[in-house]
Amino acid sequence: MNECSKIKNIETIDESEFFVSDNLEHLSQLFKAMSDPTRLKIIFVLSKGELSVQDIADRLHMSQSSISHQLKTLRVIHLVKYRRDGKKILYSLDDDHVLQLFAEGLEHVLHLYD
C-alpha cells in the first residue's frame, strides 16, 4: 500500500514528520508538474481514456515530440502510465488519485470564477 492510500484525513498527518520527510519534496514536484497548461491538457484528455502519443498530439494540435516530452515528465512522477498494445504505446492516468486531484483543482477554479 502506498502512503497516499493511507491518508484518510489531513488532520491525521503529524506536522513534524511531514516537514522532515521526502513527502514535502514529492508534493512540490507533483504540483510543479501540474502547473504546466500543456500537462493539464494531457491529463484532461487522458481522463477520458487511453490514448497514444499521436492521438494526444492530434487532440491538442501539437507535435508528437512535444507531447512525448511532457508525458515523460508526467510518467516520472507517476501521474500517467503506459502499456504496449502491439506496436502501439497507450497512455492513461496512473490511478484514480490523479483524476480526483485534477477534478478537485478544476472544481475549485470553476467555483472561484463562477
JSON list of N, CA and C in Angstrom, two decimals, residues 18-68:
[
{"chain": "A", "resi": 18, "resn": "PHE", "atom": "N", "xyz": [5.89, 15.40, 8.56]},
{"chain": "A", "resi": 18, "resn": "PHE", "atom": "CA", "xyz": [5.70, 15.87, 7.19]},
{"chain": "A", "resi": 18, "resn": "PHE", "atom": "C", "xyz": [6.83, 16.80, 6.77]},
{"chain": "A", "resi": 19, "resn": "PHE", "atom": "N", "xyz": [7.22, 17.72, 7.65]},
{"chain": "A", "resi": 19, "resn": "PHE", "atom": "CA", "xyz": [8.24, 18.71, 7.30]},
{"chain": "A", "resi": 19, "resn": "PHE", "atom": "C", "xyz": [9.63, 18.11, 7.13]},
{"chain": "A", "resi": 20, "resn": "VAL", "atom": "N", "xyz": [9.94, 17.01, 7.80]},
{"chain": "A", "resi": 20, "resn": "VAL", "atom": "CA", "xyz": [11.28, 16.43, 7.70]},
{"chain": "A", "resi": 20, "resn": "VAL", "atom": "C", "xyz": [11.34, 15.26, 6.72]},
{"chain": "A", "resi": 21, "resn": "SER", "atom": "N", "xyz": [10.25, 14.91, 6.13]},
{"chain": "A", "resi": 21, "resn": "SER", "atom": "CA", "xyz": [10.23, 13.76, 5.22]},
{"chain": "A", "resi": 21, "resn": "SER", "atom": "C", "xyz": [10.41, 14.19, 3.77]},
{"chain": "A", "resi": 22, "resn": "ASP", "atom": "N", "xyz": [10.52, 13.21, 2.90]},
{"chain": "A", "resi": 22, "resn": "ASP", "atom": "CA", "xyz": [10.57, 13.48, 1.47]},
{"chain": "A", "resi": 22, "resn": "ASP", "atom": "C", "xyz": [9.20, 13.83, 0.91]},
{"chain": "A", "resi": 23, "resn": "ASN", "atom": "N", "xyz": [8.16, 13.66, 1.72]},
{"chain": "A", "resi": 23, "resn": "ASN", "atom": "CA", "xyz": [6.80, 13.93, 1.24]},
{"chain": "A", "resi": 23, "resn": "ASN", "atom": "C", "xyz": [6.64, 15.35, 0.74]},
{"chain": "A", "resi": 24, "resn": "LEU", "atom": "N", "xyz": [7.25, 16.30, 1.42]},
{"chain": "A", "resi": 24, "resn": "LEU", "atom": "CA", "xyz": [7.14, 17.70, 1.03]},
{"chain": "A", "resi": 24, "resn": "LEU", "atom": "C", "xyz": [7.74, 17.92, -0.36]},
{"chain": "A", "resi": 25, "resn": "GLU", "atom": "N", "xyz": [8.90, 17.32, -0.61]},
{"chain": "A", "resi": 25, "resn": "GLU", "atom": "CA", "xyz": [9.55, 17.44, -1.91]},
{"chain": "A", "resi": 25, "resn": "GLU", "atom": "C", "xyz": [8.71, 16.77, -3.00]},
{"chain": "A", "resi": 26, "resn": "HIS", "atom": "N", "xyz": [8.19, 15.59, -2.71]},
{"chain": "A", "resi": 26, "resn": "HIS", "atom": "CA", "xyz": [7.36, 14.88, -3.70]},
{"chain": "A", "resi": 26, "resn": "HIS", "atom": "C", "xyz": [6.08, 15.66, -4.00]},
{"chain": "A", "resi": 27, "resn": "LEU", "atom": "N", "xyz": [5.48, 16.22, -2.98]},
{"chain": "A", "resi": 27, "resn": "LEU", "atom": "CA", "xyz": [4.27, 17.02, -3.19]},
{"chain": "A", "resi": 27, "resn": "LEU", "atom": "C", "xyz": [4.57, 18.25, -4.02]},
{"chain": "A", "resi": 28, "resn": "SER", "atom": "N", "xyz": [5.70, 18.88, -3.75]},
{"chain": "A", "resi": 28, "resn": "SER", "atom": "CA", "xyz": [6.12, 20.05, -4.53]},
{"chain": "A", "resi": 28, "resn": "SER", "atom": "C", "xyz": [6.32, 19.68, -6.00]},
{"chain": "A", "resi": 29, "resn": "GLN", "atom": "N", "xyz": [6.95, 18.54, -6.26]},
{"chain": "A", "resi": 29, "resn": "GLN", "atom": "CA", "xyz": [7.15, 18.07, -7.64]},
{"chain": "A", "resi": 29, "resn": "GLN", "atom": "C", "xyz": [5.82, 17.79, -8.33]},
{"chain": "A", "resi": 30, "resn": "LEU", "atom": "N", "xyz": [4.88, 17.23, -7.59]},
{"chain": "A", "resi": 30, "resn": "LEU", "atom": "CA", "xyz": [3.56, 16.95, -8.14]},
{"chain": "A", "resi": 30, "resn": "LEU", "atom": "C", "xyz": [2.88, 18.24, -8.60]},
{"chain": "A", "resi": 31, "resn": "PHE", "atom": "N", "xyz": [2.84, 19.24, -7.72]},
{"chain": "A", "resi": 31, "resn": "PHE", "atom": "CA", "xyz": [2.17, 20.49, -8.08]},
{"chain": "A", "resi": 31, "resn": "PHE", "atom": "C", "xyz": [2.95, 21.26, -9.15]},
{"chain": "A", "resi": 32, "resn": "LYS", "atom": "N", "xyz": [4.26, 21.15, -9.14]},
{"chain": "A", "resi": 32, "resn": "LYS", "atom": "CA", "xyz": [5.05, 21.79, -10.20]},
{"chain": "A", "resi": 32, "resn": "LYS", "atom": "C", "xyz": [4.70, 21.18, -11.56]},
{"chain": "A", "resi": 33, "resn": "ALA", "atom": "N", "xyz": [4.61, 19.86, -11.61]},
{"chain": "A", "resi": 33, "resn": "ALA", "atom": "CA", "xyz": [4.26, 19.19, -12.87]},
{"chain": "A", "resi": 33, "resn": "ALA", "atom": "C", "xyz": [2.87, 19.58, -13.33]},
{"chain": "A", "resi": 34, "resn": "MET", "atom": "N", "xyz": [1.96, 19.75, -12.39]},
{"chain": "A", "resi": 34, "resn": "MET", "atom": "CA", "xyz": [0.59, 20.10, -12.75]},
{"chain": "A", "resi": 34, "resn": "MET", "atom": "C", "xyz": [0.41, 21.60, -13.00]},
{"chain": "A", "resi": 35, "resn": "SER", "atom": "N", "xyz": [1.48, 22.37, -12.86]},
{"chain": "A", "resi": 35, "resn": "SER", "atom": "CA", "xyz": [1.37, 23.81, -13.08]},
{"chain": "A", "resi": 35, "resn": "SER", "atom": "C", "xyz": [1.52, 24.19, -14.55]},
{"chain": "A", "resi": 36, "resn": "ASP", "atom": "N", "xyz": [1.83, 23.23, -15.39]},
{"chain": "A", "resi": 36, "resn": "ASP", "atom": "CA", "xyz": [2.02, 23.49, -16.81]},
{"chain": "A", "resi": 36, "resn": "ASP", "atom": "C", "xyz": [0.71, 23.28, -17.58]},
{"chain": "A", "resi": 37, "resn": "PRO", "atom": "N", "xyz": [0.25, 24.28, -18.32]},
{"chain": "A", "resi": 37, "resn": "PRO", "atom": "CA", "xyz": [-1.03, 24.15, -19.05]},
{"chain": "A", "resi": 37, "resn": "PRO", "atom": "C", "xyz": [-1.07, 22.97, -20.03]},
{"chain": "A", "resi": 38, "resn": "THR", "atom": "N", "xyz": [0.02, 22.69, -20.71]},
{"chain": "A", "resi": 38, "resn": "THR", "atom": "CA", "xyz": [0.03, 21.56, -21.64]},
{"chain": "A", "resi": 38, "resn": "THR", "atom": "C", "xyz": [-0.15, 20.24, -20.89]},
{"chain": "A", "resi": 39, "resn": "ARG", "atom": "N", "xyz": [0.52, 20.10, -19.77]},
{"chain": "A", "resi": 39, "resn": "ARG", "atom": "CA", "xyz": [0.38, 18.87, -18.98]},
{"chain": "A", "resi": 39, "resn": "ARG", "atom": "C", "xyz": [-1.05, 18.73, -18.46]},
{"chain": "A", "resi": 40, "resn": "LEU", "atom": "N", "xyz": [-1.66, 19.84, -18.08]},
{"chain": "A", "resi": 40, "resn": "LEU", "atom": "CA", "xyz": [-3.06, 19.78, -17.64]},
{"chain": "A", "resi": 40, "resn": "LEU", "atom": "C", "xyz": [-3.98, 19.36, -18.78]},
{"chain": "A", "resi": 41, "resn": "LYS", "atom": "N", "xyz": [-3.70, 19.83, -19.97]},
{"chain": "A", "resi": 41, "resn": "LYS", "atom": "CA", "xyz": [-4.49, 19.40, -21.14]},
{"chain": "A", "resi": 41, "resn": "LYS", "atom": "C", "xyz": [-4.33, 17.90, -21.37]},
{"chain": "A", "resi": 42, "resn": "ILE", "atom": "N", "xyz": [-3.11, 17.41, -21.22]},
{"chain": "A", "resi": 42, "resn": "ILE", "atom": "CA", "xyz": [-2.86, 15.98, -21.40]},
{"chain": "A", "resi": 42, "resn": "ILE", "atom": "C", "xyz": [-3.63, 15.19, -20.35]},
{"chain": "A", "resi": 43, "resn": "ILE", "atom": "N", "xyz": [-3.57, 15.63, -19.10]},
{"chain": "A", "resi": 43, "resn": "ILE", "atom": "CA", "xyz": [-4.31, 14.95, -18.04]},
{"chain": "A", "resi": 43, "resn": "ILE", "atom": "C", "xyz": [-5.80, 14.96, -18.36]},
{"chain": "A", "resi": 44, "resn": "PHE", "atom": "N", "xyz": [-6.30, 16.08, -18.86]},
{"chain": "A", "resi": 44, "resn": "PHE", "atom": "CA", "xyz": [-7.72, 16.17, -19.20]},
{"chain": "A", "resi": 44, "resn": "PHE", "atom": "C", "xyz": [-8.10, 15.16, -20.28]},
{"chain": "A", "resi": 45, "resn": "VAL", "atom": "N", "xyz": [-7.35, 15.12, -21.38]},
{"chain": "A", "resi": 45, "resn": "VAL", "atom": "CA", "xyz": [-7.73, 14.19, -22.45]},
{"chain": "A", "resi": 45, "resn": "VAL", "atom": "C", "xyz": [-7.56, 12.74, -22.01]},
{"chain": "A", "resi": 46, "resn": "LEU", "atom": "N", "xyz": [-6.58, 12.47, -21.15]},
{"chain": "A", "resi": 46, "resn": "LEU", "atom": "CA", "xyz": [-6.41, 11.10, -20.65]},
{"chain": "A", "resi": 46, "resn": "LEU", "atom": "C", "xyz": [-7.48, 10.72, -19.63]},
{"chain": "A", "resi": 47, "resn": "SER", "atom": "N", "xyz": [-8.15, 11.73, -19.06]},
{"chain": "A", "resi": 47, "resn": "SER", "atom": "CA", "xyz": [-9.23, 11.42, -18.13]},
{"chain": "A", "resi": 47, "resn": "SER", "atom": "C", "xyz": [-10.40, 10.74, -18.85]},
{"chain": "A", "resi": 48, "resn": "LYS", "atom": "N", "xyz": [-10.43, 10.87, -20.17]},
{"chain": "A", "resi": 48, "resn": "LYS", "atom": "CA", "xyz": [-11.49, 10.25, -20.98]},
{"chain": "A", "resi": 48, "resn": "LYS", "atom": "C", "xyz": [-11.15, 8.82, -21.38]},
{"chain": "A", "resi": 49, "resn": "GLY", "atom": "N", "xyz": [-9.86, 8.43, -21.23]},
{"chain": "A", "resi": 49, "resn": "GLY", "atom": "CA", "xyz": [-9.45, 7.08, -21.58]},
{"chain": "A", "resi": 49, "resn": "GLY", "atom": "C", "xyz": [-8.05, 7.04, -22.17]},
{"chain": "A", "resi": 50, "resn": "GLU", "atom": "N", "xyz": [-7.60, 5.83, -22.47]},
{"chain": "A", "resi": 50, "resn": "GLU", "atom": "CA", "xyz": [-6.26, 5.61, -23.02]},
{"chain": "A", "resi": 50, "resn": "GLU", "atom": "C", "xyz": [-6.11, 6.25, -24.39]},
{"chain": "A", "resi": 51, "resn": "LEU", "atom": "N", "xyz": [-4.91, 6.79, -24.62]},
{"chain": "A", "resi": 51, "resn": "LEU", "atom": "CA", "xyz": [-4.61, 7.39, -25.91]},
{"chain": "A", "resi": 51, "resn": "LEU", "atom": "C", "xyz": [-3.14, 7.17, -26.25]},
{"chain": "A", "resi": 52, "resn": "SER", "atom": "N", "xyz": [-2.85, 7.11, -27.53]},
{"chain": "A", "resi": 52, "resn": "SER", "atom": "CA", "xyz": [-1.46, 7.06, -27.99]},
{"chain": "A", "resi": 52, "resn": "SER", "atom": "C", "xyz": [-0.90, 8.48, -28.02]},
{"chain": "A", "resi": 53, "resn": "VAL", "atom": "N", "xyz": [0.41, 8.58, -28.16]},
{"chain": "A", "resi": 53, "resn": "VAL", "atom": "CA", "xyz": [1.04, 9.90, -28.27]},
{"chain": "A", "resi": 53, "resn": "VAL", "atom": "C", "xyz": [0.45, 10.65, -29.46]},
{"chain": "A", "resi": 54, "resn": "GLN", "atom": "N", "xyz": [0.28, 9.96, -30.58]},
{"chain": "A", "resi": 54, "resn": "GLN", "atom": "CA", "xyz": [-0.28, 10.62, -31.77]},
{"chain": "A", "resi": 54, "resn": "GLN", "atom": "C", "xyz": [-1.72, 11.09, -31.52]},
{"chain": "A", "resi": 55, "resn": "ASP", "atom": "N", "xyz": [-2.51, 10.28, -30.84]},
{"chain": "A", "resi": 55, "resn": "ASP", "atom": "CA", "xyz": [-3.89, 10.69, -30.52]},
{"chain": "A", "resi": 55, "resn": "ASP", "atom": "C", "xyz": [-3.90, 11.96, -29.67]},
{"chain": "A", "resi": 56, "resn": "ILE", "atom": "N", "xyz": [-3.03, 12.00, -28.68]},
{"chain": "A", "resi": 56, "resn": "ILE", "atom": "CA", "xyz": [-2.94, 13.18, -27.81]},
{"chain": "A", "resi": 56, "resn": "ILE", "atom": "C", "xyz": [-2.48, 14.38, -28.62]},
{"chain": "A", "resi": 57, "resn": "ALA", "atom": "N", "xyz": [-1.45, 14.19, -29.44]},
{"chain": "A", "resi": 57, "resn": "ALA", "atom": "CA", "xyz": [-0.93, 15.28, -30.27]},
{"chain": "A", "resi": 57, "resn": "ALA", "atom": "C", "xyz": [-2.01, 15.82, -31.20]},
{"chain": "A", "resi": 58, "resn": "ASP", "atom": "N", "xyz": [-2.79, 14.93, -31.80]},
{"chain": "A", "resi": 58, "resn": "ASP", "atom": "CA", "xyz": [-3.87, 15.36, -32.69]},
{"chain": "A", "resi": 58, "resn": "ASP", "atom": "C", "xyz": [-4.92, 16.17, -31.94]},
{"chain": "A", "resi": 59, "resn": "ARG", "atom": "N", "xyz": [-5.31, 15.70, -30.77]},
{"chain": "A", "resi": 59, "resn": "ARG", "atom": "CA", "xyz": [-6.34, 16.41, -30.00]},
{"chain": "A", "resi": 59, "resn": "ARG", "atom": "C", "xyz": [-5.88, 17.77, -29.51]},
{"chain": "A", "resi": 60, "resn": "LEU", "atom": "N", "xyz": [-4.59, 17.88, -29.20]},
{"chain": "A", "resi": 60, "resn": "LEU", "atom": "CA", "xyz": [-4.07, 19.14, -28.66]},
{"chain": "A", "resi": 60, "resn": "LEU", "atom": "C", "xyz": [-3.41, 20.01, -29.73]},
{"chain": "A", "resi": 61, "resn": "HIS", "atom": "N", "xyz": [-3.40, 19.53, -30.98]},
{"chain": "A", "resi": 61, "resn": "HIS", "atom": "CA", "xyz": [-2.80, 20.26, -32.10]},
{"chain": "A", "resi": 61, "resn": "HIS", "atom": "C", "xyz": [-1.35, 20.62, -31.79]},
{"chain": "A", "resi": 62, "resn": "MET", "atom": "N", "xyz": [-0.62, 19.61, -31.36]},
{"chain": "A", "resi": 62, "resn": "MET", "atom": "CA", "xyz": [0.80, 19.78, -31.02]},
{"chain": "A", "resi": 62, "resn": "MET", "atom": "C", "xyz": [1.59, 18.66, -31.69]},
{"chain": "A", "resi": 63, "resn": "SER", "atom": "N", "xyz": [2.91, 18.81, -31.69]},
{"chain": "A", "resi": 63, "resn": "SER", "atom": "CA", "xyz": [3.77, 17.77, -32.27]},
{"chain": "A", "resi": 63, "resn": "SER", "atom": "C", "xyz": [3.89, 16.57, -31.33]},
{"chain": "A", "resi": 64, "resn": "GLN", "atom": "N", "xyz": [4.16, 15.42, -31.93]},
{"chain": "A", "resi": 64, "resn": "GLN", "atom": "CA", "xyz": [4.38, 14.21, -31.13]},
{"chain": "A", "resi": 64, "resn": "GLN", "atom": "C", "xyz": [5.56, 14.41, -30.19]},
{"chain": "A", "resi": 65, "resn": "SER", "atom": "N", "xyz": [6.58, 15.08, -30.67]},
{"chain": "A", "resi": 65, "resn": "SER", "atom": "CA", "xyz": [7.78, 15.32, -29.87]},
{"chain": "A", "resi": 65, "resn": "SER", "atom": "C", "xyz": [7.46, 16.11, -28.61]},
{"chain": "A", "resi": 66, "resn": "SER", "atom": "N", "xyz": [6.66, 17.16, -28.76]},
{"chain": "A", "resi": 66, "resn": "SER", "atom": "CA", "xyz": [6.27, 17.97, -27.60]},
{"chain": "A", "resi": 66, "resn": "SER", "atom": "C", "xyz": [5.46, 17.16, -26.60]},
{"chain": "A", "resi": 67, "resn": "ILE", "atom": "N", "xyz": [4.54, 16.36, -27.11]},
{"chain": "A", "resi": 67, "resn": "ILE", "atom": "CA", "xyz": [3.70, 15.54, -26.24]},
{"chain": "A", "resi": 67, "resn": "ILE", "atom": "C", "xyz": [4.55, 14.50, -25.52]},
{"chain": "A", "resi": 68, "resn": "SER", "atom": "N", "xyz": [5.46, 13.85, -26.24]},
{"chain": "A", "resi": 68, "resn": "SER", "atom": "CA", "xyz": [6.33, 12.84, -25.63]},
{"chain": "A", "resi": 68, "resn": "SER", "atom": "C", "xyz": [7.16, 13.44, -24.50]}
]
